[in-house]
C-alpha positions as a printed Julia matrix, in Angstrom:
166×3 Matrix{Float64}:
  -2.3     6.44  -22.59
  -2.64    9.87  -20.94
  -6.3     9.15  -20.19
  -5.43    5.84  -18.54
  -2.7     7.58  -16.53
  -5.1    10.32  -15.37
  -7.83    7.81  -14.47
  -5.48    5.61  -12.48
  -3.91    8.66  -10.89
  -7.33    9.79   -9.65
  -8.2     6.32   -8.39
  -4.83    5.86   -6.69
  -5.0     9.35   -5.18
  -8.39    8.41   -3.71
  -6.83    5.28   -2.24
  -4.03    7.41   -0.85
  -6.59    9.63    0.89
  -8.18    6.49    2.36
  -4.72    5.61    3.69
  -4.53    9.05    5.29
  -7.92    8.47    6.92
  -6.71    5.06    8.16
  -3.67    6.78    9.7
  -5.86    9.38   11.37
  -8.17    6.69   12.75
  -5.17    4.71   13.91
  -3.84    7.72   15.81
  -7.28    8.43   17.27
  -7.63    4.88   18.59
  -4.14    4.92   20.1
  -4.91    8.18   21.92
  -8.33    6.87   22.94
  -6.79    3.66   24.28
  -4.26    5.68   26.29
  -6.97    7.9    27.76
  -9.17    4.89   28.56
  -6.26    3.1    30.22
  -5.46    6.16   32.34
  -9.0     7.1    33.37
 -10.9     3.81   33.26
  -8.11    1.35   33.91
  -8.35   -0.55   30.64
  -8.75    0.33   26.95
 -11.47   -1.01   24.69
 -10.88   -4.69   23.94
 -10.69   -4.24   20.19
  -8.39   -1.19   20.06
  -5.05   -2.92   19.5
  -6.45   -5.25   16.87
  -8.14   -2.42   15.02
  -4.99   -0.29   15.12
  -3.04   -3.19   13.59
  -5.62   -3.65   10.86
  -5.69    0.09   10.17
  -1.91    0.02    9.84
  -2.2    -2.7     7.19
  -4.8    -0.55    5.44
  -2.56    2.51    5.64
   0.45    0.69    4.21
  -1.31   -1.11    1.39
  -3.76    1.62    0.35
  -0.82    3.94   -0.3
   1.14    1.35   -2.29
  -0.43    1.87   -5.75
   0.07    5.66   -5.75
   3.64    5.52   -4.47
   4.55    2.78   -6.94
   3.01    4.42   -9.98
   4.52    7.81   -9.07
   7.86    6.28   -8.04
   7.65    8.09   -4.7
   8.67    5.2    -2.45
  11.98    5.19   -0.6
  14.88    4.48   -2.89
  18.62    4.3    -2.39
  20.13    5.98   -5.44
  23.76    6.46   -4.4
  25.15    3.98   -6.94
  22.58    4.44   -9.76
  23.15    8.2    -9.69
  26.83    7.62  -10.51
  26.06    5.44  -13.54
  25.89    6.71  -17.12
  22.33    7.5   -18.3
  22.09    4.41  -20.55
  23.11    2.07  -17.72
  20.82    3.92  -15.29
  17.86    3.34  -17.63
  18.77   -0.36  -17.75
  18.97   -0.61  -13.95
  15.65    1.25  -13.67
  14.07   -1.23  -16.09
  15.53   -4.17  -14.16
  14.29   -2.69  -10.88
  10.84   -2.13  -12.38
  10.75   -5.76  -13.56
  11.77   -7.05  -10.13
   9.11   -4.92   -8.43
   6.51   -6.2   -10.9
   7.48   -9.83  -10.25
   7.34   -9.26   -6.5
   3.94   -7.57   -6.69
   2.42  -10.32   -8.83
   3.8   -13.15   -6.66
   2.8   -11.4    -3.44
  -0.68  -10.69   -4.79
  -1.12  -14.32   -5.8
   0.1   -15.7    -2.48
  -1.86  -13.23   -0.36
  -5.03  -13.89   -2.36
  -4.81  -17.58   -1.46
  -4.39  -16.6     2.19
  -7.28  -14.12    2.07
  -9.63  -16.56    0.34
  -8.78  -19.18    2.97
  -9.71  -16.67    5.7
 -13.01  -16.04    3.93
 -13.68  -19.77    3.78
 -13.05  -20.01    7.54
 -14.93  -16.77    8.27
 -11.84  -15.72   10.24
 -12.3   -13.04   12.87
  -9.95  -11.25   15.23
  -9.58  -12.74   18.71
 -10.67   -9.9    20.95
 -13.04   -7.79   18.9
 -14.42  -10.37   16.52
 -13.56   -8.13   13.55
 -13.95   -9.95   10.2
 -10.46  -10.32    8.71
 -11.25  -10.96    5.04
 -11.94   -7.3     4.13
  -8.57   -6.34    5.58
  -6.74   -9.29    4.1
  -8.11   -8.68    0.62
  -6.36   -5.3     0.66
  -3.02   -7.06    0.25
  -3.64   -8.79   -3.1
  -5.87   -6.06   -4.5
  -3.45   -3.23   -3.73
  -0.47   -5.27   -4.98
  -2.37   -5.96   -8.21
  -3.23   -2.26   -8.5
   0.42   -1.33   -7.9
   1.47   -3.84  -10.59
  -0.93   -2.16  -13.02
   0.6     1.15  -11.95
   4.09   -0.15  -12.76
   2.99   -1.23  -16.24
   1.14    2.02  -16.92
   4.13    4.0   -15.65
   6.38    2.16  -18.09
   3.98    2.55  -21.02
   3.31    6.19  -20.16
   7.03    6.88  -20.21
   7.44    7.97  -16.6
  10.85    9.44  -15.91
  13.37    7.61  -13.72
  12.45   10.01  -10.92
   8.85   11.15  -10.99
   9.17   14.09   -8.6
   7.99   16.36  -11.39
   6.14   13.75  -13.44
   2.75   13.99  -15.14
  -0.07   15.24  -13.0
   2.13   16.54  -10.17
């Protein structure tokens, strides 16, 4: 199981770096649009659409790593006051709910993405193909679901701030 954890950790870390690149590109296009608006009078036509798509990429490319490492935002005020046995039970219940959400969201978003592929959907202003961006939703949710299962099988602690590979 350690080998699976390490392999997924490397893959998900690579996806996380792609999310960082998407954030950098997003920032670059926002600055570029501001400069173009100030000096030329109007930004590139596709800038706002591309920034929105890059934001989707940023959010979903980071999802598998944060889910497997349990590094997403959590409110732990009440669970921290519970006895350890009850806390483990609430963590297991939370993990199950996250897994159900990820699977259902992946399924629903795949239907939506495949429909956009069938229509050859493109953005309004820039004509950017939408399927590659839309397929990020189901694929990253499925990857995060695998991360949840591997985390559980690997025996990740309730709080992975000092977990394996960190």
